[in-house]
Amino acid sequence: MLKFSATTCKQLTKVLIDWYHHHKRDLPWRHTRNPYHILVSEVMLQQTRVTTVIPYYEKFLSHFPTLESLASAPEQSLLRIWSGLGYYRRVRYLQAAARQIISKWNSQFPKEYHDLQTLPGFGEYTAAAVSSIAFGHKHAAVDGNVLRVLTRLVNEKGNVKKTAIRRKLNFAAQSLVSSVGPRSAGTWNQALMELGATVCTPQNPSCNLCPLKQWCSSVKAGTQCIRPVKVRPHKKEKMVTSVIVCTKNEQFLMRQRPEKSKIMPGFWELPEVEGQLLCETDLHEWGMKQLRRLSSFSHGITSRIYDVNVYIAASKGKPLRSFHWVPQGKLSTIPLTTITRKTLAILESISPEGR
């Protein structure tokens, strides 16, 4: 297993923590050790950029300032506040974790790493981040930024997605965090993340600014730009879908996605059908007529890219039971799918009145 010497660990960690205190970004979740606030930030930061997270973090905590307020919140309220941040399973796990903390630990946030791992949605990283930042426990929080720093530091030539390589790098990370002083584990973990986010970046790393360059094997070998080893990504599947905007008396025809849906369950959406062309049967069943094409746009998710065609239709008769007329003024109070939000934004840009 890869392990740094005790002397190297002490020198390296001291230098990076000093650098962090002088160069860290001023982020709202760095002003607290409240485990609930830290959990919210860590969950939001998964798969999402810091600049995107900041306003969502502040808005979320203004609506749900405590575990109790989160646990008792209606799901539709949660989804609406989270809307636009993506990966909506995260907020459901967040609420489930809050409820479990209240029921199992009498509203006292569990401090131990292994207890945290029993909470819904908690993996090794989230448990390590919360236990170290909130409680000072010495557990290595290894995210993508940290993995990149460690890979370059030791000039790892293997594929970091392979279990054996990850285990080796995790072991190295744990040897480093174990060497820091009392209550400094959270600072160290955040310092490594900060270095990866701002200096040891995926492309064009700023090695001349790196406080760890004297220990970096990749810098010495000149391989920092090819570490970690690049793995060719899978091609995204291309899909075509059509969205129909149908209004009546300042109301939009919409439906709510079923709770069993794999994508965005519980969210509201405009009528949508796969493919570019709509048949008359669909229009008749949906209570529509006089279809005309309005616009189009692209929308990407994890494994697919959608070409979205937007149509305008007039109301005709009573639609299917699964559809409802939603007042325009209520749209800001319900969770909307991303495609629906983008469609309504196009409509708003064409007609300021949204009709």
Tab-separated table of C-alpha atoms in Angstrom:
chain	number	residue	atom	x	y	z
A	1	MET	CA	0.000	0.000	0.000
A	2	LEU	CA	1.131	3.542	-0.770
A	3	LYS	CA	2.038	5.443	2.380
A	4	PHE	CA	3.977	8.637	3.021
A	5	SER	CA	6.677	8.737	5.717
A	6	ALA	CA	5.790	10.385	9.020
A	7	THR	CA	8.197	13.255	8.321
A	8	THR	CA	6.779	13.877	4.850
A	9	CYS	CA	3.226	13.789	6.187
A	10	LYS	CA	3.937	16.403	8.850
A	11	GLN	CA	5.784	18.715	6.446
A	12	LEU	CA	3.318	18.360	3.618
A	13	THR	CA	0.186	18.819	5.729
A	14	LYS	CA	1.583	21.881	7.530
A	15	VAL	CA	2.518	23.589	4.263
A	16	LEU	CA	-0.863	22.937	2.649
A	17	ILE	CA	-2.905	24.001	5.687
A	18	ASP	CA	-0.907	27.258	5.881
A	19	TRP	CA	-1.529	27.815	2.177
A	20	TYR	CA	-5.236	27.132	2.643
A	21	HIS	CA	-5.613	29.705	5.406
A	22	HIS	CA	-4.162	32.365	3.099
A	23	HIS	CA	-5.756	31.385	-0.220
A	24	LYS	CA	-9.103	29.682	0.437
A	25	ARG	CA	-12.236	31.004	-1.215
A	26	ASP	CA	-14.808	32.669	1.015
A	27	LEU	CA	-17.658	30.156	0.816
A	28	PRO	CA	-20.715	30.318	3.119
A	29	TRP	CA	-20.415	26.744	4.437
A	30	ARG	CA	-16.841	27.431	5.583
A	31	HIS	CA	-18.119	29.736	8.321
A	32	THR	CA	-19.841	26.985	10.288
A	33	ARG	CA	-19.311	23.648	11.966
A	34	ASN	CA	-23.027	22.983	12.121
A	35	PRO	CA	-23.218	19.384	10.834
A	36	TYR	CA	-26.610	19.966	9.209
A	37	HIS	CA	-25.349	22.963	7.231
A	38	ILE	CA	-22.209	21.071	6.247
A	39	LEU	CA	-24.294	18.100	5.115
A	40	VAL	CA	-26.481	20.321	2.931
A	41	SER	CA	-23.415	21.855	1.286
A	42	GLU	CA	-21.720	18.494	0.700
A	43	VAL	CA	-24.822	16.958	-0.857
A	44	MET	CA	-25.326	19.973	-3.127
A	45	LEU	CA	-21.672	20.023	-4.197
A	46	GLN	CA	-21.890	16.477	-5.532
A	47	GLN	CA	-21.825	16.757	-9.345
A	48	THR	CA	-22.434	20.540	-9.160
A	49	ARG	CA	-20.148	23.588	-9.457
A	50	VAL	CA	-19.484	25.766	-6.411
A	51	THR	CA	-20.755	28.937	-8.105
A	52	THR	CA	-24.048	27.204	-8.872
A	53	VAL	CA	-24.419	25.812	-5.358
A	54	ILE	CA	-23.961	29.052	-3.358
A	55	PRO	CA	-27.399	30.631	-4.040
A	56	TYR	CA	-29.156	27.254	-3.709
A	57	TYR	CA	-27.420	26.589	-0.380
A	58	GLU	CA	-28.500	29.948	1.026
A	59	LYS	CA	-32.054	29.612	-0.289
A	60	PHE	CA	-32.402	26.042	0.980
A	61	LEU	CA	-31.311	26.925	4.517
A	62	SER	CA	-33.568	29.972	4.581
A	63	HIS	CA	-36.541	27.675	3.867
A	64	PHE	CA	-35.332	24.685	5.914
A	65	PRO	CA	-33.045	26.065	8.662
A	66	THR	CA	-33.188	22.958	10.871
A	67	LEU	CA	-33.324	19.187	10.606
A	68	GLU	CA	-36.896	19.327	11.888
A	69	SER	CA	-38.037	21.786	9.212
A	70	LEU	CA	-36.438	19.637	6.509
A	71	ALA	CA	-37.902	16.410	7.876
A	72	SER	CA	-41.451	17.803	7.981
A	73	ALA	CA	-41.370	19.619	4.628
A	74	PRO	CA	-43.785	18.485	1.871
A	75	GLU	CA	-41.882	16.832	-0.954
A	76	GLN	CA	-43.271	19.298	-3.504
A	77	SER	CA	-41.742	22.173	-1.507
A	78	LEU	CA	-38.388	20.395	-1.399
A	79	LEU	CA	-38.377	19.722	-5.124
A	80	ARG	CA	-39.375	23.300	-5.927
A	81	ILE	CA	-36.513	24.788	-3.874
A	82	TRP	CA	-34.080	22.249	-5.364
A	83	SER	CA	-35.409	22.742	-8.903
A	84	GLY	CA	-32.603	23.551	-11.333
A	85	LEU	CA	-29.856	21.970	-9.229
A	86	GLY	CA	-30.382	18.542	-10.789
A	87	TYR	CA	-29.844	15.003	-9.466
A	88	TYR	CA	-33.067	15.211	-7.482
A	89	ARG	CA	-32.529	11.944	-5.674
A	90	ARG	CA	-30.059	13.884	-3.512
A	91	VAL	CA	-32.724	16.014	-1.843
A	92	ARG	CA	-34.904	12.977	-1.166
A	93	TYR	CA	-31.967	11.260	0.542
A	94	LEU	CA	-31.293	14.474	2.458
A	95	GLN	CA	-34.818	14.499	3.855
A	96	ALA	CA	-34.685	10.769	4.626
A	97	ALA	CA	-31.419	11.307	6.534
A	98	ALA	CA	-32.975	14.161	8.532
A	99	ARG	CA	-35.928	11.972	9.479
A	100	GLN	CA	-33.653	9.123	10.549
A	101	ILE	CA	-31.507	11.429	12.709
A	102	ILE	CA	-34.663	12.675	14.439
A	103	SER	CA	-36.169	9.225	14.981
A	104	LYS	CA	-33.042	7.183	15.746
A	105	TRP	CA	-30.768	9.736	17.438
A	106	ASN	CA	-33.375	12.016	19.012
A	107	SER	CA	-32.397	14.919	16.712
A	108	GLN	CA	-28.730	14.678	17.809
A	109	PHE	CA	-26.515	14.515	14.736
A	110	PRO	CA	-24.398	11.322	14.899
A	111	LYS	CA	-20.698	12.131	15.208
A	112	GLU	CA	-19.061	8.821	14.393
A	113	TYR	CA	-18.043	7.968	10.840
A	114	HIS	CA	-19.630	4.509	10.884
A	115	ASP	CA	-22.897	5.863	12.317
A	116	LEU	CA	-23.022	8.498	9.596
A	117	GLN	CA	-22.602	5.798	6.946
A	118	THR	CA	-25.896	4.233	8.054
A	119	LEU	CA	-27.839	7.340	7.001
A	120	PRO	CA	-29.672	7.310	3.633
A	121	GLY	CA	-27.484	8.634	0.831
A	122	PHE	CA	-24.290	8.621	2.920
A	123	GLY	CA	-21.313	7.012	1.234
A	124	GLU	CA	-17.692	6.987	2.372
A	125	TYR	CA	-17.016	10.506	1.116
A	126	THR	CA	-20.054	12.224	2.686
A	127	ALA	CA	-19.526	10.472	6.020
A	128	ALA	CA	-15.836	11.438	6.037
A	129	ALA	CA	-16.528	15.047	5.052
A	130	VAL	CA	-19.178	15.607	7.733
A	131	SER	CA	-17.302	13.759	10.494
A	132	SER	CA	-14.049	15.617	9.784
A	133	ILE	CA	-15.365	19.135	9.111
A	134	ALA	CA	-18.085	19.199	11.771
A	135	PHE	CA	-16.445	17.051	14.454
A	136	GLY	CA	-12.718	16.995	13.661
A	137	HIS	CA	-12.501	13.224	13.202
A	138	LYS	CA	-9.570	11.962	11.148
A	139	HIS	CA	-11.201	10.418	8.098
A	140	ALA	CA	-9.991	11.142	4.568
A	141	ALA	CA	-12.669	12.726	2.356
A	142	VAL	CA	-11.651	11.724	-1.161
A	143	ASP	CA	-13.629	13.443	-3.917
A	144	GLY	CA	-12.629	14.036	-7.536
A	145	ASN	CA	-10.424	17.006	-6.685
A	146	VAL	CA	-8.573	15.126	-3.953
A	147	LEU	CA	-8.164	12.071	-6.162
A	148	ARG	CA	-6.548	14.216	-8.861
A	149	VAL	CA	-4.128	15.851	-6.389
A	150	LEU	CA	-3.079	12.497	-4.937
A	151	THR	CA	-2.713	10.890	-8.367
A	152	ARG	CA	-0.332	13.643	-9.467
A	153	LEU	CA	1.464	13.773	-6.133
A	154	VAL	CA	2.511	10.107	-6.438
A	155	ASN	CA	2.486	10.030	-10.277
A	156	GLU	CA	-0.010	7.169	-10.341
A	157	LYS	CA	0.024	5.529	-13.783
A	158	GLY	CA	-3.027	3.311	-13.315
A	159	ASN	CA	-6.706	3.932	-14.005
A	160	VAL	CA	-8.146	5.628	-10.896
A	161	LYS	CA	-11.541	4.065	-11.608
A	162	LYS	CA	-10.139	0.620	-10.822
A	163	THR	CA	-10.765	-0.616	-7.293
A	164	ALA	CA	-7.142	-1.531	-6.534
A	165	ILE	CA	-5.871	1.910	-7.561
A	166	ARG	CA	-8.594	3.706	-5.608
A	167	ARG	CA	-7.819	1.624	-2.537
A	168	LYS	CA	-4.132	2.535	-2.803
A	169	LEU	CA	-4.891	6.260	-3.129
A	170	ASN	CA	-7.444	6.157	-0.301
A	171	PHE	CA	-4.808	4.563	1.913
A	172	ALA	CA	-2.388	7.382	1.067
A	173	ALA	CA	-5.087	9.957	1.825
A	174	GLN	CA	-5.769	8.361	5.203
A	175	SER	CA	-2.081	8.376	6.119
A	176	LEU	CA	-2.000	12.127	5.468
A	177	VAL	CA	-5.136	13.051	7.419
A	178	SER	CA	-4.009	10.865	10.324
A	179	SER	CA	-0.905	13.032	10.750
A	180	VAL	CA	-2.659	16.372	11.303
A	181	GLY	CA	-3.249	17.899	14.723
A	182	PRO	CA	-6.426	17.700	16.829
A	183	ARG	CA	-9.497	19.302	15.202
A	184	SER	CA	-7.511	19.925	11.989
A	185	ALA	CA	-8.817	17.001	9.938
A	186	GLY	CA	-11.649	19.030	8.418
A	187	THR	CA	-9.303	21.874	7.532
A	188	TRP	CA	-6.900	19.427	5.890
A	189	ASN	CA	-9.635	17.744	3.855
A	190	GLN	CA	-10.940	21.119	2.684
A	191	ALA	CA	-7.403	22.270	1.865
A	192	LEU	CA	-6.852	19.276	-0.429
A	193	MET	CA	-10.205	19.907	-2.131
A	194	GLU	CA	-9.375	23.603	-2.527
A	195	LEU	CA	-5.999	22.813	-4.062
A	196	GLY	CA	-7.624	20.500	-6.590
A	197	ALA	CA	-10.349	23.010	-7.427
A	198	THR	CA	-8.159	26.091	-7.856
A	199	VAL	CA	-4.547	25.035	-8.579
A	200	CYS	CA	-4.268	21.331	-9.416
A	201	THR	CA	-7.043	21.629	-11.996
A	202	PRO	CA	-7.984	18.995	-14.611
A	203	GLN	CA	-6.503	21.006	-17.488
A	204	ASN	CA	-3.464	23.290	-17.341
A	205	PRO	CA	-2.630	22.899	-13.640
A	206	SER	CA	-0.848	25.906	-12.103
A	207	CYS	CA	2.116	23.929	-10.802
A	208	ASN	CA	4.201	27.079	-10.276
A	209	LEU	CA	1.637	28.195	-7.658
A	210	CYS	CA	1.297	24.826	-5.939
A	211	PRO	CA	2.529	24.646	-2.340
A	212	LEU	CA	3.151	20.901	-2.740
A	213	LYS	CA	5.281	21.025	-5.891
A	214	GLN	CA	8.487	20.036	-4.052
A	215	TRP	CA	6.826	16.711	-3.144
A	216	CYS	CA	5.003	16.178	-6.464
A	217	SER	CA	6.324	13.194	-8.415
A	218	SER	CA	4.356	14.192	-11.523
A	219	VAL	CA	6.020	17.620	-11.638
A	220	LYS	CA	9.430	15.974	-11.344
A	221	ALA	CA	8.560	13.534	-14.143
A	222	GLY	CA	6.794	16.148	-16.287
A	223	THR	CA	3.618	14.034	-16.370
A	224	GLN	CA	1.205	16.302	-14.485
A	225	CYS	CA	-0.869	17.020	-17.611
A	226	ILE	CA	-1.476	13.319	-18.288
A	227	ARG	CA	-2.409	12.426	-14.706
A	228	PRO	CA	-4.851	11.029	-13.852
A	229	VAL	CA	-4.843	8.712	-16.861
A	230	LYS	CA	-7.703	9.741	-19.141
A	231	VAL	CA	-10.479	7.216	-19.689
A	232	ARG	CA	-12.498	7.626	-22.874
A	233	PRO	CA	-16.083	8.587	-21.907
A	234	HIS	CA	-19.096	6.745	-23.265
A	235	LYS	CA	-20.931	8.474	-26.088
A	236	LYS	CA	-24.226	10.003	-25.063
A	237	GLU	CA	-27.360	8.594	-26.667
A	238	LYS	CA	-29.134	11.095	-28.914
A	239	MET	CA	-32.894	11.407	-28.486
A	240	VAL	CA	-35.648	13.515	-30.050
A	241	THR	CA	-38.664	14.684	-28.074
A	242	SER	CA	-41.516	17.120	-28.655
A	243	VAL	CA	-43.059	19.452	-26.068
A	244	ILE	CA	-46.444	21.125	-26.546
A	245	VAL	CA	-47.461	24.415	-24.976
A	246	CYS	CA	-51.234	24.603	-24.646
A	247	THR	CA	-52.811	27.512	-22.753
A	248	LYS	CA	-56.310	28.607	-21.810
A	249	ASN	CA	-57.288	31.639	-19.737
A	250	GLU	CA	-53.706	32.133	-18.496
A	251	GLN	CA	-53.444	28.458	-17.547
A	252	PHE	CA	-51.026	25.839	-18.861
A	253	LEU	CA	-51.964	22.250	-19.612
A	254	MET	CA	-49.596	20.103	-17.525
A	255	ARG	CA	-49.201	16.739	-15.859
A	256	GLN	CA	-47.291	15.474	-12.849
A	257	ARG	CA	-44.712	12.751	-13.413
A	258	PRO	CA	-45.564	9.546	-11.491
A	259	GLU	CA	-43.670	8.768	-8.283
A	260	LYS	CA	-42.359	5.560	-9.878
A	261	SER	CA	-40.749	7.467	-12.755
A	262	LYS	CA	-36.989	6.924	-13.056
A	263	ILE	CA	-36.420	10.561	-14.047
A	264	MET	CA	-37.648	13.484	-11.916
A	265	PRO	CA	-40.571	11.717	-10.175
A	266	GLY	CA	-43.178	14.090	-8.764
A	267	PHE	CA	-42.200	16.984	-11.043
A	268	TRP	CA	-44.678	18.818	-13.256
A	269	GLU	CA	-44.218	19.009	-17.014
A	270	LEU	CA	-45.810	20.219	-20.207
A	271	PRO	CA	-47.199	17.492	-22.507
A	272	GLU	CA	-44.266	15.664	-24.066
A	273	VAL	CA	-43.890	12.792	-26.507
A	274	GLU	CA	-40.848	11.001	-27.913
A	275	GLY	CA	-40.104	11.739	-31.555
A	276	GLN	CA	-40.394	14.771	-33.780
A	277	LEU	CA	-43.898	14.384	-35.172
A	278	LEU	CA	-47.188	14.228	-33.284
A	279	CYS	CA	-50.156	12.245	-34.522
A	280	GLU	CA	-53.726	13.547	-34.551
A	281	THR	CA	-54.731	10.879	-32.015
A	282	ASP	CA	-52.358	12.316	-29.412
A	283	LEU	CA	-53.681	15.822	-30.007
A	284	HIS	CA	-57.295	14.698	-29.752
A	285	GLU	CA	-56.699	12.751	-26.515
A	286	TRP	CA	-54.844	15.686	-25.026
A	287	GLY	CA	-57.652	18.076	-25.947
A	288	MET	CA	-55.590	20.087	-28.455
A	289	LYS	CA	-55.795	21.401	-32.004
A	290	GLN	CA	-54.022	23.742	-34.457
A	291	LEU	CA	-50.479	22.597	-33.809
A	292	ARG	CA	-47.618	24.833	-34.971
A	293	ARG	CA	-43.879	24.625	-34.388
A	294	LEU	CA	-42.392	27.371	-32.220
A	295	SER	CA	-38.723	26.602	-31.560
A	296	SER	CA	-36.177	23.955	-30.573
A	297	PHE	CA	-33.263	23.504	-28.170
A	298	SER	CA	-30.812	20.899	-26.891
A	299	HIS	CA	-30.883	19.421	-23.407
A	300	GLY	CA	-28.289	17.072	-21.945
A	301	ILE	CA	-28.507	14.735	-18.973
A	302	THR	CA	-26.027	12.163	-17.695
A	303	SER	CA	-26.272	9.656	-20.539
A	304	ARG	CA	-28.457	11.346	-23.166
A	305	ILE	CA	-28.696	14.444	-25.334
A	306	TYR	CA	-32.206	15.517	-26.299
A	307	ASP	CA	-33.178	17.542	-29.361
A	308	VAL	CA	-36.337	19.190	-28.049
A	309	ASN	CA	-38.940	20.519	-30.487
A	310	VAL	CA	-41.394	23.026	-29.036
A	311	TYR	CA	-44.926	23.323	-30.406
A	312	ILE	CA	-47.862	25.608	-29.668
A	313	ALA	CA	-51.389	24.173	-29.669
A	314	ALA	CA	-54.874	25.504	-29.005
A	315	SER	CA	-57.211	24.002	-26.422
A	316	LYS	CA	-60.008	21.768	-27.674
A	317	GLY	CA	-62.368	20.080	-25.278
A	318	LYS	CA	-61.503	18.238	-22.100
A	319	PRO	CA	-58.029	16.636	-21.814
A	320	LEU	CA	-57.177	13.250	-20.320
A	321	ARG	CA	-57.488	12.823	-16.552
A	322	SER	CA	-53.705	12.813	-16.173
A	323	PHE	CA	-53.561	16.442	-17.355
A	324	HIS	CA	-54.468	19.509	-15.329
A	325	TRP	CA	-54.841	23.215	-15.992
A	326	VAL	CA	-52.196	25.020	-13.922
A	327	PRO	CA	-52.558	28.803	-13.449
A	328	GLN	CA	-49.583	30.771	-14.722
A	329	GLY	CA	-49.126	32.371	-11.301
A	330	LYS	CA	-48.710	28.954	-9.681
A	331	LEU	CA	-45.788	27.853	-11.857
A	332	SER	CA	-43.237	29.364	-9.465
A	333	THR	CA	-44.641	27.337	-6.556
A	334	ILE	CA	-44.376	23.828	-8.031
A	335	PRO	CA	-41.351	21.773	-9.136
A	336	LEU	CA	-40.968	21.802	-12.922
A	337	THR	CA	-38.876	19.474	-15.070
A	338	THR	CA	-35.817	21.057	-16.651
A	339	ILE	CA	-37.211	20.676	-20.172
A	340	THR	CA	-40.433	22.397	-19.096
A	341	ARG	CA	-38.518	25.258	-17.443
A	342	LYS	CA	-36.420	25.754	-20.581
A	343	THR	CA	-39.538	25.665	-22.752
A	344	LEU	CA	-41.310	28.276	-20.622
A	345	ALA	CA	-38.187	30.460	-20.729
A	346	ILE	CA	-38.290	30.359	-24.544
A	347	LEU	CA	-41.968	31.236	-24.482
A	348	GLU	CA	-41.278	34.136	-22.100
A	349	SER	CA	-38.495	35.471	-24.334
A	350	ILE	CA	-40.798	35.466	-27.344
A	351	SER	CA	-43.815	36.834	-25.493
A	352	PRO	CA	-43.158	38.713	-22.201
A	353	GLU	CA	-46.645	37.763	-21.043
A	354	GLY	CA	-45.773	34.066	-21.437
A	355	ARG	CA	-48.767	33.416	-23.689
